[in-house]
Each structure stands twice: as structure tokens, then as C-alpha cells.
């Protein structure tokens, strides 16, 4: 199995070396918007601890990520008036993983609206900023 690369793009975001549209943080987990969303409000939920994917993450960190993904999903139902939520998580290149720090995709869905293809289009910064604000507010009040 390949080892964790501390210079992956999400590790840089976690260290504050690159910007992000943050929506949630606790002692074990960090969540921010995907800049190439498959649907409005598409959020990535990450462990703060270094983990490449499902195959090497410590069970306690995985549990914390799952609990945070549930919080984000519930908040997204309110913030985006969603009809449902799609959760995805990819492992290794063969499994569809592109960035090698474990992340869970939480994707708000509207009935009848298909998801965009993965990483197809960058969202405008002002829209991401607005969505992050709405989601963070729903998380705080929920
Ligand atoms: P995957 O590793 O296949 O689960 O997908 C990686 C996702 O990360 C993809 O949906 C696009 C997103 N992404 C790529 N680069 C960046 C970035 O610099 N910032 C943010 N917020 N998202 C990114």
C-alpha cells in the first residue's frame, strides 16, 4: 500500500497553507466545500489526522468523520432545502480517489436533478462563500 504524502492538497488546506471555504471543525474533523461541486453545497469531510483513505485510517478517526458527515448532511438538508443527500468516498486511484487524504463527499440533492460529473467545473468564489456561510450557520443552529 502506498504511504501518506503530507504534501497532498488537502493536507496543505488542513495546515492553513492553502485557502478553503470552511463549513465545520471539531477536534478530529475539518469540513470545507468542494471547489468543483457535483451539486450546490457539495462538502468534503476530512479527519485532521493524516490518513490516505479508508484502508489506513484509525477506527476512532473514521468514527469521528462519520459523525461529522451526518451533522453536515442534516445541516445541508436545511441550508439548501435539499430532497436528499448522496455520500461518496473513494479509495486509491482504481477506486476513483484523486486526492490522497481521506475525505467523505456529502452532496445535497434535489429530486430529479442529476449530479454533475466529478471535478467538471469550478464554482465561483462568491457562490462558494455564500454557501459555506449558509451551511456553517445551519450547523451552528442544529
Ligand atoms: P476524490 O479524491 O476523487 O474523492 O475527489 C477529490 C475532490 O476534491 C474533487 O471532487 C475535487 C476536489 N478538489 C480538488 N482540488 C481541490 C481544492 O484545491 N480545494 C477543494 N476545496 N476541493 C478540491
Short mmCIF file of N, CA and C and ligand atoms in Angstrom, two decimals:
data_model
loop_
_atom_site.label_atom_id
_atom_site.label_comp_id
_atom_site.label_asym_id
_atom_site.label_seq_id
_atom_site.Cartn_x
_atom_site.Cartn_y
_atom_site.Cartn_z
N UNK A 1 0.85 -1.22 0.00
CA UNK A 1 0.00 0.00 0.00
C UNK A 1 0.88 1.25 0.00
N UNK A 2 0.57 2.23 -0.85
CA UNK A 2 1.34 3.49 -0.80
C UNK A 2 1.16 4.17 0.55
N UNK A 3 2.14 4.99 0.94
CA UNK A 3 2.06 5.67 2.23
C UNK A 3 1.48 7.08 2.07
N UNK A 4 1.14 7.69 3.21
CA UNK A 4 0.55 9.03 3.23
C UNK A 4 1.57 10.07 2.77
N UNK A 5 1.14 10.94 1.87
CA UNK A 5 2.01 12.03 1.39
C UNK A 5 1.57 13.34 2.07
N UNK A 6 2.39 13.89 2.97
CA UNK A 6 1.98 15.09 3.71
C UNK A 6 1.89 16.34 2.83
N UNK A 7 2.27 16.24 1.58
CA UNK A 7 2.17 17.39 0.68
C UNK A 7 0.96 17.34 -0.23
N UNK A 8 0.02 16.43 0.06
CA UNK A 8 -1.22 16.43 -0.75
C UNK A 8 -1.99 17.72 -0.48
N UNK A 9 -2.85 18.08 -1.42
CA UNK A 9 -3.51 19.40 -1.39
C UNK A 9 -4.40 19.57 -0.15
N UNK A 10 -5.04 18.51 0.31
CA UNK A 10 -5.91 18.64 1.49
C UNK A 10 -5.08 18.78 2.77
N UNK A 11 -3.91 18.16 2.82
CA UNK A 11 -3.02 18.36 3.98
C UNK A 11 -2.60 19.82 4.05
N UNK A 12 -2.36 20.43 2.89
CA UNK A 12 -1.99 21.85 2.86
C UNK A 12 -3.15 22.73 3.34
N UNK A 13 -4.37 22.37 2.95
CA UNK A 13 -5.55 23.11 3.44
C UNK A 13 -5.66 22.95 4.96
N UNK A 14 -5.49 21.73 5.45
CA UNK A 14 -5.59 21.48 6.90
C UNK A 14 -4.53 22.27 7.68
N UNK A 15 -3.36 22.45 7.09
CA UNK A 15 -2.29 23.21 7.77
C UNK A 15 -2.46 24.72 7.58
N UNK A 16 -3.47 25.12 6.81
CA UNK A 16 -3.70 26.55 6.58
C UNK A 16 -2.78 27.14 5.53
N UNK A 17 -2.12 26.30 4.77
CA UNK A 17 -1.19 26.78 3.73
C UNK A 17 -1.92 27.14 2.44
N UNK A 18 -3.13 26.58 2.28
CA UNK A 18 -3.98 26.91 1.13
C UNK A 18 -5.37 27.27 1.66
N UNK A 19 -6.09 28.15 0.95
CA UNK A 19 -7.41 28.57 1.44
C UNK A 19 -8.49 27.53 1.18
N UNK A 20 -9.59 27.68 1.90
CA UNK A 20 -10.76 26.83 1.64
C UNK A 20 -12.00 27.56 2.14
N UNK A 21 -13.17 27.04 1.76
CA UNK A 21 -14.45 27.55 2.25
C UNK A 21 -14.90 26.61 3.36
N UNK A 22 -14.47 26.94 4.59
CA UNK A 22 -14.70 26.07 5.74
C UNK A 22 -16.17 26.05 6.14
N UNK A 23 -16.67 24.87 6.49
CA UNK A 23 -18.05 24.80 6.99
C UNK A 23 -18.13 24.22 8.40
N UNK A 24 -17.13 23.41 8.82
CA UNK A 24 -17.23 22.75 10.13
C UNK A 24 -15.84 22.35 10.62
N UNK A 25 -15.66 22.41 11.95
CA UNK A 25 -14.41 21.93 12.54
C UNK A 25 -14.67 21.44 13.95
N UNK A 26 -14.07 20.31 14.33
CA UNK A 26 -14.01 19.93 15.74
C UNK A 26 -12.61 19.40 16.01
N UNK A 27 -12.39 18.75 17.15
CA UNK A 27 -11.00 18.38 17.48
C UNK A 27 -10.43 17.34 16.52
N UNK A 28 -11.27 16.55 15.87
CA UNK A 28 -10.76 15.47 15.00
C UNK A 28 -11.07 15.66 13.52
N UNK A 29 -11.98 16.59 13.20
CA UNK A 29 -12.53 16.66 11.84
C UNK A 29 -12.54 18.09 11.32
N UNK A 30 -12.38 18.22 10.01
CA UNK A 30 -12.46 19.52 9.33
C UNK A 30 -13.30 19.30 8.07
N UNK A 31 -14.17 20.26 7.74
CA UNK A 31 -15.00 20.12 6.54
C UNK A 31 -15.03 21.43 5.78
N UNK A 32 -14.94 21.34 4.45
CA UNK A 32 -14.97 22.53 3.59
C UNK A 32 -15.65 22.17 2.28
N UNK A 33 -16.02 23.21 1.53
CA UNK A 33 -16.72 22.97 0.26
C UNK A 33 -15.76 22.46 -0.80
N UNK A 34 -16.26 21.55 -1.62
CA UNK A 34 -15.55 21.12 -2.83
C UNK A 34 -15.59 22.28 -3.83
N UNK A 35 -14.43 22.66 -4.37
CA UNK A 35 -14.43 23.81 -5.30
C UNK A 35 -14.95 23.43 -6.69
N UNK A 36 -15.10 22.13 -6.93
CA UNK A 36 -15.70 21.67 -8.19
C UNK A 36 -16.91 20.80 -7.85
N UNK A 37 -17.96 21.45 -7.32
CA UNK A 37 -19.08 20.69 -6.74
C UNK A 37 -19.87 19.91 -7.79
N UNK A 38 -20.32 18.74 -7.37
CA UNK A 38 -21.20 17.95 -8.25
C UNK A 38 -22.64 18.40 -8.10
N UNK A 39 -22.91 19.17 -7.02
CA UNK A 39 -24.22 19.80 -6.80
C UNK A 39 -23.96 20.93 -5.79
N UNK A 40 -24.83 21.95 -5.73
CA UNK A 40 -24.61 23.05 -4.79
C UNK A 40 -24.51 22.56 -3.34
N UNK A 41 -23.47 23.02 -2.64
CA UNK A 41 -23.28 22.65 -1.24
C UNK A 41 -22.42 21.41 -1.04
N UNK A 42 -21.89 20.86 -2.13
CA UNK A 42 -21.02 19.67 -2.07
C UNK A 42 -19.87 19.92 -1.08
N UNK A 43 -19.84 19.12 -0.02
CA UNK A 43 -18.88 19.32 1.08
C UNK A 43 -17.97 18.11 1.23
N UNK A 44 -16.72 18.38 1.62
CA UNK A 44 -15.75 17.32 1.88
C UNK A 44 -15.48 17.28 3.38
N UNK A 45 -15.59 16.11 3.99
CA UNK A 45 -15.38 15.94 5.43
C UNK A 45 -14.12 15.10 5.63
N UNK A 46 -13.15 15.65 6.37
CA UNK A 46 -11.82 15.04 6.49
C UNK A 46 -11.43 14.81 7.94
N UNK A 47 -10.65 13.76 8.21
CA UNK A 47 -10.00 13.67 9.52
C UNK A 47 -8.84 14.65 9.56
N UNK A 48 -8.59 15.24 10.74
CA UNK A 48 -7.40 16.09 10.86
C UNK A 48 -6.14 15.24 10.86
N UNK A 49 -6.24 14.02 11.39
CA UNK A 49 -5.08 13.12 11.42
C UNK A 49 -4.75 12.68 10.00
N UNK A 50 -3.47 12.49 9.73
CA UNK A 50 -3.09 12.03 8.39
C UNK A 50 -3.60 10.62 8.12
N UNK A 51 -4.40 10.48 7.07
CA UNK A 51 -4.88 9.16 6.65
C UNK A 51 -5.07 9.24 5.15
N UNK A 52 -4.54 8.27 4.44
CA UNK A 52 -4.62 8.29 2.98
C UNK A 52 -6.06 8.01 2.53
N UNK A 53 -6.67 7.00 3.17
CA UNK A 53 -8.05 6.63 2.80
C UNK A 53 -8.59 5.62 3.82
N UNK A 54 -9.67 4.96 3.45
CA UNK A 54 -10.34 4.00 4.34
C UNK A 54 -9.41 2.87 4.79
N UNK A 55 -8.39 2.62 3.98
CA UNK A 55 -7.54 1.44 4.22
C UNK A 55 -6.51 1.66 5.33
N UNK A 56 -6.24 2.95 5.69
CA UNK A 56 -5.24 3.16 6.74
C UNK A 56 -5.73 4.06 7.87
N UNK A 57 -6.95 4.57 7.80
CA UNK A 57 -7.42 5.48 8.86
C UNK A 57 -7.65 4.70 10.16
N UNK A 58 -7.33 5.35 11.29
CA UNK A 58 -7.60 4.75 12.60
C UNK A 58 -9.12 4.72 12.81
N UNK A 59 -9.65 3.62 13.37
CA UNK A 59 -11.11 3.49 13.52
C UNK A 59 -11.75 4.66 14.27
N UNK A 60 -11.06 5.20 15.27
CA UNK A 60 -11.63 6.33 16.02
C UNK A 60 -11.77 7.58 15.16
N UNK A 61 -10.81 7.80 14.29
CA UNK A 61 -10.89 8.94 13.38
C UNK A 61 -11.99 8.73 12.35
N UNK A 62 -12.13 7.49 11.89
CA UNK A 62 -13.20 7.18 10.92
C UNK A 62 -14.57 7.42 11.55
N UNK A 63 -14.72 7.03 12.80
CA UNK A 63 -15.99 7.25 13.50
C UNK A 63 -16.28 8.74 13.63
N UNK A 64 -15.24 9.53 13.91
CA UNK A 64 -15.43 10.99 14.04
C UNK A 64 -15.82 11.60 12.69
N UNK A 65 -15.23 11.11 11.62
CA UNK A 65 -15.58 11.61 10.28
C UNK A 65 -17.03 11.24 9.95
N UNK A 66 -17.43 10.02 10.29
CA UNK A 66 -18.81 9.60 10.00
C UNK A 66 -19.81 10.46 10.77
N UNK A 67 -19.50 10.73 12.05
CA UNK A 67 -20.42 11.55 12.86
C UNK A 67 -20.51 12.97 12.30
N UNK A 68 -19.38 13.52 11.86
CA UNK A 68 -19.38 14.87 11.30
C UNK A 68 -20.10 14.89 9.94
N UNK A 69 -19.92 13.84 9.15
CA UNK A 69 -20.62 13.76 7.85
C UNK A 69 -22.14 13.77 8.08
N UNK A 70 -22.59 13.09 9.14
CA UNK A 70 -24.02 13.09 9.44
C UNK A 70 -24.49 14.50 9.81
N UNK A 71 -23.68 15.20 10.63
CA UNK A 71 -24.05 16.57 11.01
C UNK A 71 -24.14 17.46 9.77
N UNK A 72 -23.15 17.36 8.90
CA UNK A 72 -23.14 18.18 7.67
C UNK A 72 -24.36 17.83 6.81
N UNK A 73 -24.65 16.54 6.69
CA UNK A 73 -25.79 16.11 5.85
C UNK A 73 -27.10 16.70 6.39
N UNK A 74 -27.29 16.64 7.70
CA UNK A 74 -28.53 17.18 8.28
C UNK A 74 -28.61 18.69 8.07
N UNK A 75 -27.49 19.37 8.28
CA UNK A 75 -27.47 20.83 8.08
C UNK A 75 -27.72 21.19 6.62
N UNK A 76 -27.19 20.38 5.71
CA UNK A 76 -27.36 20.65 4.27
C UNK A 76 -28.83 20.50 3.85
N UNK A 77 -29.55 19.59 4.50
CA UNK A 77 -30.98 19.42 4.19
C UNK A 77 -31.71 20.74 4.43
N UNK A 78 -31.33 21.43 5.53
CA UNK A 78 -31.97 22.71 5.86
C UNK A 78 -31.40 23.84 4.99
N UNK A 79 -30.08 23.94 4.97
CA UNK A 79 -29.44 25.10 4.32
C UNK A 79 -29.75 25.19 2.83
N UNK A 80 -29.88 24.05 2.18
CA UNK A 80 -30.09 24.05 0.72
C UNK A 80 -31.47 23.53 0.33
N UNK A 81 -32.35 23.40 1.34
CA UNK A 81 -33.70 22.92 1.07
C UNK A 81 -33.63 21.64 0.21
N UNK A 82 -32.78 20.72 0.64
CA UNK A 82 -32.50 19.53 -0.17
C UNK A 82 -33.61 18.49 -0.05
N UNK A 83 -33.67 17.62 -1.05
CA UNK A 83 -34.60 16.49 -1.02
C UNK A 83 -33.91 15.21 -0.57
N UNK A 84 -32.57 15.22 -0.62
CA UNK A 84 -31.80 14.04 -0.23
C UNK A 84 -30.32 14.36 -0.21
N UNK A 85 -29.53 13.38 0.19
CA UNK A 85 -28.07 13.56 0.29
C UNK A 85 -27.39 12.33 -0.31
N UNK A 86 -26.40 12.57 -1.16
CA UNK A 86 -25.55 11.47 -1.64
C UNK A 86 -24.22 11.54 -0.90
N UNK A 87 -23.78 10.39 -0.35
CA UNK A 87 -22.48 10.32 0.33
C UNK A 87 -21.58 9.39 -0.48
N UNK A 88 -20.36 9.89 -0.79
CA UNK A 88 -19.41 9.07 -1.55
C UNK A 88 -18.05 9.12 -0.88
N UNK A 89 -17.27 8.08 -1.06
CA UNK A 89 -15.90 8.05 -0.51
C UNK A 89 -15.10 7.06 -1.36
N UNK A 90 -13.98 7.54 -1.93
CA UNK A 90 -13.22 6.75 -2.89
C UNK A 90 -11.86 6.35 -2.32
N UNK A 91 -11.38 5.18 -2.71
CA UNK A 91 -10.12 4.66 -2.16
C UNK A 91 -9.17 4.17 -3.24
N UNK A 92 -8.00 4.84 -3.28
CA UNK A 92 -6.95 4.58 -4.28
C UNK A 92 -7.45 4.94 -5.70
N UNK A 93 -6.52 5.11 -6.58
CA UNK A 93 -6.85 5.53 -7.95
C UNK A 93 -7.87 4.60 -8.60
N UNK A 94 -7.69 3.33 -8.39
CA UNK A 94 -8.60 2.36 -9.00
C UNK A 94 -10.01 2.49 -8.45
N UNK A 95 -10.10 3.03 -7.23
CA UNK A 95 -11.41 3.23 -6.60
C UNK A 95 -11.97 4.62 -6.86
N UNK A 96 -11.29 5.43 -7.68
CA UNK A 96 -11.80 6.75 -8.03
C UNK A 96 -11.22 7.89 -7.20
N UNK A 97 -10.26 7.58 -6.30
CA UNK A 97 -9.69 8.63 -5.45
C UNK A 97 -8.66 9.44 -6.24
N UNK A 98 -8.74 10.77 -6.08
CA UNK A 98 -7.82 11.68 -6.78
C UNK A 98 -6.90 12.38 -5.76
N UNK A 99 -7.47 12.78 -4.63
CA UNK A 99 -6.66 13.44 -3.59
C UNK A 99 -6.50 12.46 -2.42
N UNK A 100 -5.23 12.25 -2.02
CA UNK A 100 -4.93 11.15 -1.12
C UNK A 100 -4.80 11.56 0.35
N UNK A 101 -5.85 12.27 0.83
CA UNK A 101 -6.12 12.42 2.27
C UNK A 101 -7.60 12.06 2.39
N UNK A 102 -7.92 11.09 3.22
CA UNK A 102 -9.30 10.59 3.26
C UNK A 102 -10.31 11.74 3.31
N UNK A 103 -11.35 11.64 2.51
CA UNK A 103 -12.45 12.61 2.56
C UNK A 103 -13.74 11.93 2.16
N UNK A 104 -14.79 12.35 2.85
CA UNK A 104 -16.14 11.87 2.53
C UNK A 104 -16.86 13.01 1.82
N UNK A 105 -17.44 12.70 0.66
CA UNK A 105 -18.23 13.69 -0.08
C UNK A 105 -19.66 13.67 0.46
N UNK A 106 -20.15 14.83 0.87
CA UNK A 106 -21.56 14.96 1.28
C UNK A 106 -22.21 15.89 0.25
N UNK A 107 -23.11 15.33 -0.54
CA UNK A 107 -23.62 16.06 -1.71
C UNK A 107 -25.14 16.24 -1.59
N UNK A 108 -25.58 17.49 -1.34
CA UNK A 108 -27.03 17.74 -1.27
C UNK A 108 -27.67 17.52 -2.63
N UNK A 109 -28.88 16.93 -2.62
CA UNK A 109 -29.54 16.60 -3.90
C UNK A 109 -30.95 17.17 -3.96
N UNK A 110 -31.33 17.54 -5.15
CA UNK A 110 -32.69 17.95 -5.45
C UNK A 110 -33.32 16.84 -6.30
N UNK A 111 -34.59 16.55 -6.03
CA UNK A 111 -35.27 15.50 -6.77
C UNK A 111 -35.21 15.78 -8.27
N UNK A 112 -34.79 14.79 -9.02
CA UNK A 112 -34.78 14.89 -10.49
C UNK A 112 -33.60 15.63 -11.08
N UNK A 113 -32.70 16.16 -10.23
CA UNK A 113 -31.54 16.91 -10.75
C UNK A 113 -30.30 16.01 -10.68
N UNK A 114 -29.74 15.63 -11.83
CA UNK A 114 -28.56 14.76 -11.79
C UNK A 114 -27.33 15.48 -11.27
N UNK A 115 -26.40 14.74 -10.69
CA UNK A 115 -25.12 15.33 -10.28
C UNK A 115 -24.30 15.64 -11.52
N UNK A 116 -23.48 16.70 -11.43
CA UNK A 116 -22.51 16.97 -12.50
C UNK A 116 -21.44 15.87 -12.45
N UNK A 117 -20.70 15.67 -13.55
CA UNK A 117 -19.59 14.72 -13.50
C UNK A 117 -18.54 15.18 -12.48
N UNK A 118 -17.71 14.28 -11.94
CA UNK A 118 -16.70 14.67 -10.96
C UNK A 118 -15.75 15.73 -11.51
N UNK A 119 -15.44 16.73 -10.66
CA UNK A 119 -14.43 17.75 -10.98
C UNK A 119 -14.60 18.35 -12.38
N UNK A 120 -15.85 18.65 -12.76
CA UNK A 120 -16.08 19.11 -14.13
C UNK A 120 -16.00 20.63 -14.27
N UNK A 121 -16.34 21.37 -13.21
CA UNK A 121 -16.44 22.82 -13.33
C UNK A 121 -16.14 23.48 -11.99
N UNK A 122 -15.29 24.52 -12.00
CA UNK A 122 -15.01 25.26 -10.76
C UNK A 122 -16.15 26.21 -10.46
N UNK A 123 -16.63 26.21 -9.21
CA UNK A 123 -17.71 27.14 -8.82
C UNK A 123 -17.11 28.52 -8.56
N UNK A 124 -17.96 29.57 -8.73
CA UNK A 124 -17.49 30.95 -8.50
C UNK A 124 -17.22 31.17 -7.01
N UNK A 125 -16.14 31.89 -6.68
CA UNK A 125 -15.78 32.12 -5.28
C UNK A 125 -16.92 32.74 -4.47
N UNK A 126 -17.65 33.70 -5.05
CA UNK A 126 -18.70 34.36 -4.26
C UNK A 126 -19.85 33.39 -3.94
N UNK A 127 -20.11 32.47 -4.84
CA UNK A 127 -21.18 31.48 -4.58
C UNK A 127 -20.71 30.50 -3.49
N UNK A 128 -19.47 30.05 -3.57
CA UNK A 128 -18.94 29.14 -2.55
C UNK A 128 -18.94 29.83 -1.18
N UNK A 129 -18.56 31.09 -1.15
CA UNK A 129 -18.52 31.84 0.13
C UNK A 129 -19.92 31.90 0.74
N UNK A 130 -20.91 32.18 -0.08
CA UNK A 130 -22.31 32.27 0.38
C UNK A 130 -22.80 30.91 0.89
N UNK A 131 -22.48 29.85 0.14
CA UNK A 131 -22.94 28.51 0.53
C UNK A 131 -22.26 28.05 1.82
N UNK A 132 -20.97 28.36 1.96
CA UNK A 132 -20.25 27.97 3.19
C UNK A 132 -20.87 28.66 4.40
N UNK A 133 -21.22 29.93 4.22
CA UNK A 133 -21.85 30.70 5.30
C UNK A 133 -23.19 30.07 5.70
N UNK A 134 -23.99 29.74 4.70
CA UNK A 134 -25.32 29.16 4.96
C UNK A 134 -25.20 27.82 5.67
N UNK A 135 -24.25 27.01 5.22
CA UNK A 135 -24.09 25.69 5.81
C UNK A 135 -23.53 25.78 7.24
N UNK A 136 -22.55 26.65 7.43
CA UNK A 136 -21.98 26.84 8.77
C UNK A 136 -23.06 27.33 9.74
N UNK A 137 -23.92 28.23 9.27
CA UNK A 137 -24.99 28.75 10.12
C UNK A 137 -25.97 27.63 10.48
N UNK A 138 -26.33 26.79 9.52
CA UNK A 138 -27.25 25.67 9.78
C UNK A 138 -26.61 24.68 10.75
N UNK A 139 -25.30 24.48 10.65
CA UNK A 139 -24.59 23.58 11.56
C UNK A 139 -24.61 24.13 12.98
N UNK A 140 -24.46 25.42 13.11
CA UNK A 140 -24.43 26.02 14.46
C UNK A 140 -25.79 26.00 15.11
N UNK A 141 -26.84 26.16 14.29
CA UNK A 141 -28.18 26.20 14.90
C UNK A 141 -28.76 24.80 15.07
N UNK A 142 -28.14 23.80 14.43
CA UNK A 142 -28.67 22.42 14.52
C UNK A 142 -28.05 21.68 15.67
P1 LIG B 1 -11.73 12.29 -4.92
O1 LIG B 1 -10.29 12.22 -4.45
O2 LIG B 1 -11.98 11.59 -6.21
O3 LIG B 1 -12.73 11.83 -3.86
O4 LIG B 1 -12.09 13.80 -5.25
C1 LIG B 1 -11.36 14.91 -4.89
C2 LIG B 1 -12.31 16.09 -4.86
O5 LIG B 1 -11.58 17.22 -4.40
C3 LIG B 1 -12.93 16.50 -6.19
O6 LIG B 1 -14.34 16.47 -6.03
C4 LIG B 1 -12.45 17.92 -6.46
C5 LIG B 1 -11.99 18.39 -5.11
N1 LIG B 1 -10.85 19.27 -5.13
C6 LIG B 1 -9.71 19.14 -5.85
N2 LIG B 1 -8.85 20.13 -5.55
C7 LIG B 1 -9.44 20.89 -4.60
C8 LIG B 1 -9.03 22.05 -3.87
O7 LIG B 1 -7.94 22.60 -4.05
N3 LIG B 1 -9.91 22.56 -2.96
C9 LIG B 1 -11.13 21.98 -2.74
N4 LIG B 1 -11.92 22.55 -1.82
N5 LIG B 1 -11.55 20.89 -3.41
C10 LIG B 1 -10.71 20.35 -4.32
#
